[in-house]
Amino acid sequence: MKGIVFTELVRFMEKVQSAEFADLVITGAALPNEGAFTSIGNYPSEYALAMVAKASEHSGIDAAELCRLFGKYLYGRFTILYPYIMESYKSAEALLTHVGSHIHAEVCVLYPDAKPPQVTAEVENGVTTVRYQSHRPMAAIALGLVEGCMEHYDDDRALEWSFAEDGKSAVFTIKG
């Protein structure tokens, strides 16, 4: 998994809680790299899962909810870190229908060793359906990203979702 996710996860913990909380989580997760992440590095997704588990333990917030909140935060960071990509879309629907065909293609140009999830979307009869499939159990982060996208574009349509039990796939339906 790309290091940008890890550096932003640490930044999220520091912003929402404190630097001391982030350090407590990283120490408690007993990571082999002791939490030394770079944005361009690659790290096992298990490191992120261990950090989320410890953050959940220390905060009392469910791990899936922490992932959702992180996803919303991450969307906001992407608008800052990658404005040339994000600004090319004028609506949540336009962006969400191009995640797989454009945004993840750009990710692979920036990071040739990246293995982004498969995201497909279709619009039919005013309903947008986004399908997420990954080899990592990160569907709750995807939910937060979709929510963050909708908030960014002031899209107040209803969002429904369903996750696979293993957290590796999800379907998001936007209608209204």
mmCIF file of C-alpha atoms in Angstrom:
data_model
loop_
_atom_site.group_PDB
_atom_site.id
_atom_site.type_symbol
_atom_site.label_atom_id
_atom_site.label_comp_id
_atom_site.label_asym_id
_atom_site.label_seq_id
_atom_site.Cartn_x
_atom_site.Cartn_y
_atom_site.Cartn_z
ATOM 1 C CA MET A 1 0.000 0.000 0.000
ATOM 2 C CA LYS A 2 1.314 3.448 -0.897
ATOM 3 C CA GLY A 3 2.992 5.436 1.840
ATOM 4 C CA ILE A 4 0.792 8.469 1.225
ATOM 5 C CA VAL A 5 -2.046 6.589 2.932
ATOM 6 C CA PHE A 6 0.164 5.945 5.975
ATOM 7 C CA THR A 7 1.526 9.477 6.242
ATOM 8 C CA GLU A 8 -2.013 10.830 5.976
ATOM 9 C CA LEU A 9 -3.283 8.318 8.553
ATOM 10 C CA VAL A 10 -0.663 9.573 11.017
ATOM 11 C CA ARG A 11 -1.557 13.190 10.153
ATOM 12 C CA PHE A 12 -5.263 12.364 10.697
ATOM 13 C CA MET A 13 -4.579 10.921 14.165
ATOM 14 C CA GLU A 14 -2.464 13.929 15.087
ATOM 15 C CA LYS A 15 -5.136 16.354 13.895
ATOM 16 C CA VAL A 16 -8.153 14.611 15.420
ATOM 17 C CA GLN A 17 -6.468 13.557 18.663
ATOM 18 C CA SER A 18 -2.846 14.645 19.170
ATOM 19 C CA ALA A 19 0.742 13.817 18.265
ATOM 20 C CA GLU A 20 0.951 11.909 21.551
ATOM 21 C CA PHE A 21 -2.085 9.812 20.573
ATOM 22 C CA ALA A 22 -0.533 9.004 17.163
ATOM 23 C CA ASP A 23 2.700 7.991 18.888
ATOM 24 C CA LEU A 24 0.791 5.804 21.365
ATOM 25 C CA VAL A 25 -0.999 4.085 18.458
ATOM 26 C CA ILE A 26 2.178 3.540 16.443
ATOM 27 C CA THR A 27 4.053 2.219 19.484
ATOM 28 C CA GLY A 28 1.154 -0.036 20.438
ATOM 29 C CA ALA A 29 0.886 -1.420 16.902
ATOM 30 C CA ALA A 30 4.488 -2.677 17.256
ATOM 31 C CA LEU A 31 5.272 -2.057 13.603
ATOM 32 C CA PRO A 32 8.585 -3.443 12.313
ATOM 33 C CA ASN A 33 9.431 -0.009 10.875
ATOM 34 C CA GLU A 34 8.416 1.734 14.128
ATOM 35 C CA GLY A 35 6.048 3.967 12.154
ATOM 36 C CA ALA A 36 8.696 5.470 9.868
ATOM 37 C CA PHE A 37 6.684 6.119 6.693
ATOM 38 C CA THR A 38 7.401 8.139 3.580
ATOM 39 C CA SER A 39 4.693 9.189 1.152
ATOM 40 C CA ILE A 40 6.398 7.406 -1.758
ATOM 41 C CA GLY A 41 7.200 4.181 0.100
ATOM 42 C CA ASN A 42 5.277 0.920 -0.007
ATOM 43 C CA TYR A 43 4.097 -0.791 3.155
ATOM 44 C CA PRO A 44 1.957 -3.820 3.962
ATOM 45 C CA SER A 45 -1.715 -2.953 4.452
ATOM 46 C CA GLU A 46 -1.499 -4.950 7.685
ATOM 47 C CA TYR A 47 0.459 -2.026 9.165
ATOM 48 C CA ALA A 48 -2.508 0.295 8.579
ATOM 49 C CA LEU A 49 -4.915 -2.299 9.973
ATOM 50 C CA ALA A 50 -2.758 -2.666 13.099
ATOM 51 C CA MET A 51 -2.720 1.113 13.560
ATOM 52 C CA VAL A 52 -6.485 1.379 13.136
ATOM 53 C CA ALA A 53 -7.017 -1.469 15.623
ATOM 54 C CA LYS A 54 -4.860 0.326 18.210
ATOM 55 C CA ALA A 55 -6.526 3.672 17.510
ATOM 56 C CA SER A 56 -9.900 1.982 18.034
ATOM 57 C CA GLU A 57 -8.713 0.409 21.270
ATOM 58 C CA HIS A 58 -7.387 3.721 22.630
ATOM 59 C CA SER A 59 -10.264 5.904 21.444
ATOM 60 C CA GLY A 60 -13.192 3.543 21.993
ATOM 61 C CA ILE A 61 -14.402 4.245 18.441
ATOM 62 C CA ASP A 62 -15.228 1.268 16.222
ATOM 63 C CA ALA A 63 -12.472 0.518 13.676
ATOM 64 C CA ALA A 64 -14.841 0.699 10.706
ATOM 65 C CA GLU A 65 -16.049 4.121 11.871
ATOM 66 C CA LEU A 66 -12.457 5.316 12.236
ATOM 67 C CA CYS A 67 -11.775 4.153 8.677
ATOM 68 C CA ARG A 68 -14.866 5.989 7.406
ATOM 69 C CA LEU A 69 -13.807 9.189 9.173
ATOM 70 C CA PHE A 70 -10.288 8.797 7.809
ATOM 71 C CA GLY A 71 -11.691 8.374 4.291
ATOM 72 C CA LYS A 72 -13.574 11.672 4.573
ATOM 73 C CA TYR A 73 -10.424 13.362 5.848
ATOM 74 C CA LEU A 74 -8.370 11.769 3.071
ATOM 75 C CA TYR A 75 -10.698 13.115 0.384
ATOM 76 C CA GLY A 76 -10.096 16.623 1.688
ATOM 77 C CA ARG A 77 -6.346 16.040 1.637
ATOM 78 C CA PHE A 78 -6.515 14.755 -1.952
ATOM 79 C CA THR A 79 -8.101 18.049 -3.018
ATOM 80 C CA ILE A 80 -5.032 19.801 -1.588
ATOM 81 C CA LEU A 81 -2.368 17.308 -2.678
ATOM 82 C CA TYR A 82 -3.710 16.628 -6.185
ATOM 83 C CA PRO A 83 -5.666 19.740 -7.221
ATOM 84 C CA TYR A 84 -4.859 19.271 -10.919
ATOM 85 C CA ILE A 85 -6.771 15.997 -10.861
ATOM 86 C CA MET A 86 -9.586 16.954 -8.510
ATOM 87 C CA GLU A 87 -10.334 20.325 -10.134
ATOM 88 C CA SER A 88 -11.031 18.704 -13.491
ATOM 89 C CA TYR A 89 -14.385 17.448 -12.144
ATOM 90 C CA LYS A 90 -17.367 19.708 -11.563
ATOM 91 C CA SER A 91 -19.624 17.304 -9.656
ATOM 92 C CA ALA A 92 -19.432 14.316 -7.341
ATOM 93 C CA GLU A 93 -20.969 12.146 -10.040
ATOM 94 C CA ALA A 94 -18.389 13.244 -12.619
ATOM 95 C CA LEU A 95 -15.532 12.434 -10.261
ATOM 96 C CA LEU A 96 -16.942 9.152 -8.970
ATOM 97 C CA THR A 97 -17.605 7.838 -12.475
ATOM 98 C CA HIS A 98 -13.963 8.470 -13.398
ATOM 99 C CA VAL A 99 -12.127 7.075 -10.372
ATOM 100 C CA GLY A 100 -11.215 3.829 -12.110
ATOM 101 C CA SER A 101 -10.674 5.155 -15.621
ATOM 102 C CA HIS A 102 -8.834 8.402 -14.834
ATOM 103 C CA ILE A 103 -7.892 8.952 -11.202
ATOM 104 C CA HIS A 104 -6.440 5.508 -10.523
ATOM 105 C CA ALA A 105 -4.714 5.651 -13.931
ATOM 106 C CA GLU A 106 -3.069 8.901 -12.760
ATOM 107 C CA VAL A 107 -2.107 7.235 -9.478
ATOM 108 C CA CYS A 108 -0.341 4.511 -11.465
ATOM 109 C CA VAL A 109 1.508 7.156 -13.519
ATOM 110 C CA LEU A 110 2.654 8.903 -10.345
ATOM 111 C CA TYR A 111 3.391 5.616 -8.567
ATOM 112 C CA PRO A 112 4.069 2.846 -11.127
ATOM 113 C CA ASP A 113 4.147 0.169 -8.420
ATOM 114 C CA ALA A 114 0.714 1.158 -7.025
ATOM 115 C CA LYS A 115 -2.063 -1.434 -6.885
ATOM 116 C CA PRO A 116 -5.221 0.641 -6.476
ATOM 117 C CA PRO A 117 -8.602 -0.984 -5.936
ATOM 118 C CA GLN A 118 -10.902 -1.580 -8.877
ATOM 119 C CA VAL A 119 -13.618 1.051 -8.965
ATOM 120 C CA THR A 120 -16.351 1.098 -11.574
ATOM 121 C CA ALA A 121 -19.387 3.324 -11.794
ATOM 122 C CA GLU A 122 -22.487 3.670 -13.875
ATOM 123 C CA VAL A 123 -25.334 6.119 -14.038
ATOM 124 C CA GLU A 124 -28.777 4.849 -14.959
ATOM 125 C CA ASN A 125 -32.121 6.603 -14.512
ATOM 126 C CA GLY A 126 -30.597 9.194 -12.198
ATOM 127 C CA VAL A 127 -28.995 6.585 -9.932
ATOM 128 C CA THR A 128 -25.215 6.402 -9.635
ATOM 129 C CA THR A 129 -23.827 3.011 -8.648
ATOM 130 C CA VAL A 130 -20.174 2.740 -7.637
ATOM 131 C CA ARG A 131 -18.606 -0.681 -7.173
ATOM 132 C CA TYR A 132 -15.427 -1.057 -5.135
ATOM 133 C CA GLN A 133 -13.250 -4.190 -5.182
ATOM 134 C CA SER A 134 -9.847 -4.531 -3.520
ATOM 135 C CA HIS A 135 -7.445 -7.152 -2.255
ATOM 136 C CA ARG A 136 -7.329 -5.081 0.958
ATOM 137 C CA PRO A 137 -10.165 -4.768 3.515
ATOM 138 C CA MET A 138 -10.551 -1.003 3.099
ATOM 139 C CA ALA A 139 -14.186 -0.587 1.991
ATOM 140 C CA ALA A 140 -14.965 1.642 5.000
ATOM 141 C CA ILE A 141 -12.264 4.075 3.830
ATOM 142 C CA ALA A 142 -13.904 4.041 0.392
ATOM 143 C CA LEU A 143 -17.219 4.937 2.050
ATOM 144 C CA GLY A 144 -15.588 7.939 3.708
ATOM 145 C CA LEU A 145 -14.026 8.983 0.400
ATOM 146 C CA VAL A 146 -17.443 8.857 -1.314
ATOM 147 C CA GLU A 147 -19.002 10.849 1.542
ATOM 148 C CA GLY A 148 -16.167 13.377 1.404
ATOM 149 C CA CYS A 149 -16.610 13.733 -2.343
ATOM 150 C CA MET A 150 -20.341 14.302 -2.006
ATOM 151 C CA GLU A 151 -19.811 16.909 0.723
ATOM 152 C CA HIS A 152 -17.135 18.660 -1.351
ATOM 153 C CA TYR A 153 -19.606 19.120 -4.209
ATOM 154 C CA ASP A 154 -22.589 19.880 -1.927
ATOM 155 C CA ASP A 155 -24.305 16.779 -3.299
ATOM 156 C CA ASP A 156 -27.155 16.079 -0.896
ATOM 157 C CA ARG A 157 -28.554 13.016 -2.630
ATOM 158 C CA ALA A 158 -29.105 9.878 -0.557
ATOM 159 C CA LEU A 159 -26.147 7.507 -0.245
ATOM 160 C CA GLU A 160 -26.769 3.834 0.446
ATOM 161 C CA TRP A 161 -24.055 1.216 0.712
ATOM 162 C CA SER A 162 -23.415 -2.428 1.359
ATOM 163 C CA PHE A 163 -20.117 -4.072 2.257
ATOM 164 C CA ALA A 164 -18.839 -7.589 1.896
ATOM 165 C CA GLU A 165 -18.150 -9.104 5.300
ATOM 166 C CA ASP A 166 -14.396 -9.174 4.610
ATOM 167 C CA GLY A 167 -14.363 -5.418 3.852
ATOM 168 C CA LYS A 168 -12.795 -5.952 0.443
ATOM 169 C CA SER A 169 -15.770 -4.948 -1.671
ATOM 170 C CA ALA A 170 -18.684 -2.565 -1.490
ATOM 171 C CA VAL A 171 -21.470 -1.082 -3.559
ATOM 172 C CA PHE A 172 -22.422 2.575 -3.138
ATOM 173 C CA THR A 173 -25.727 3.796 -4.540
ATOM 174 C CA ILE A 174 -26.430 7.517 -4.872
ATOM 175 C CA LYS A 175 -29.939 8.594 -5.722
ATOM 176 C CA GLY A 176 -32.484 11.308 -5.197
#
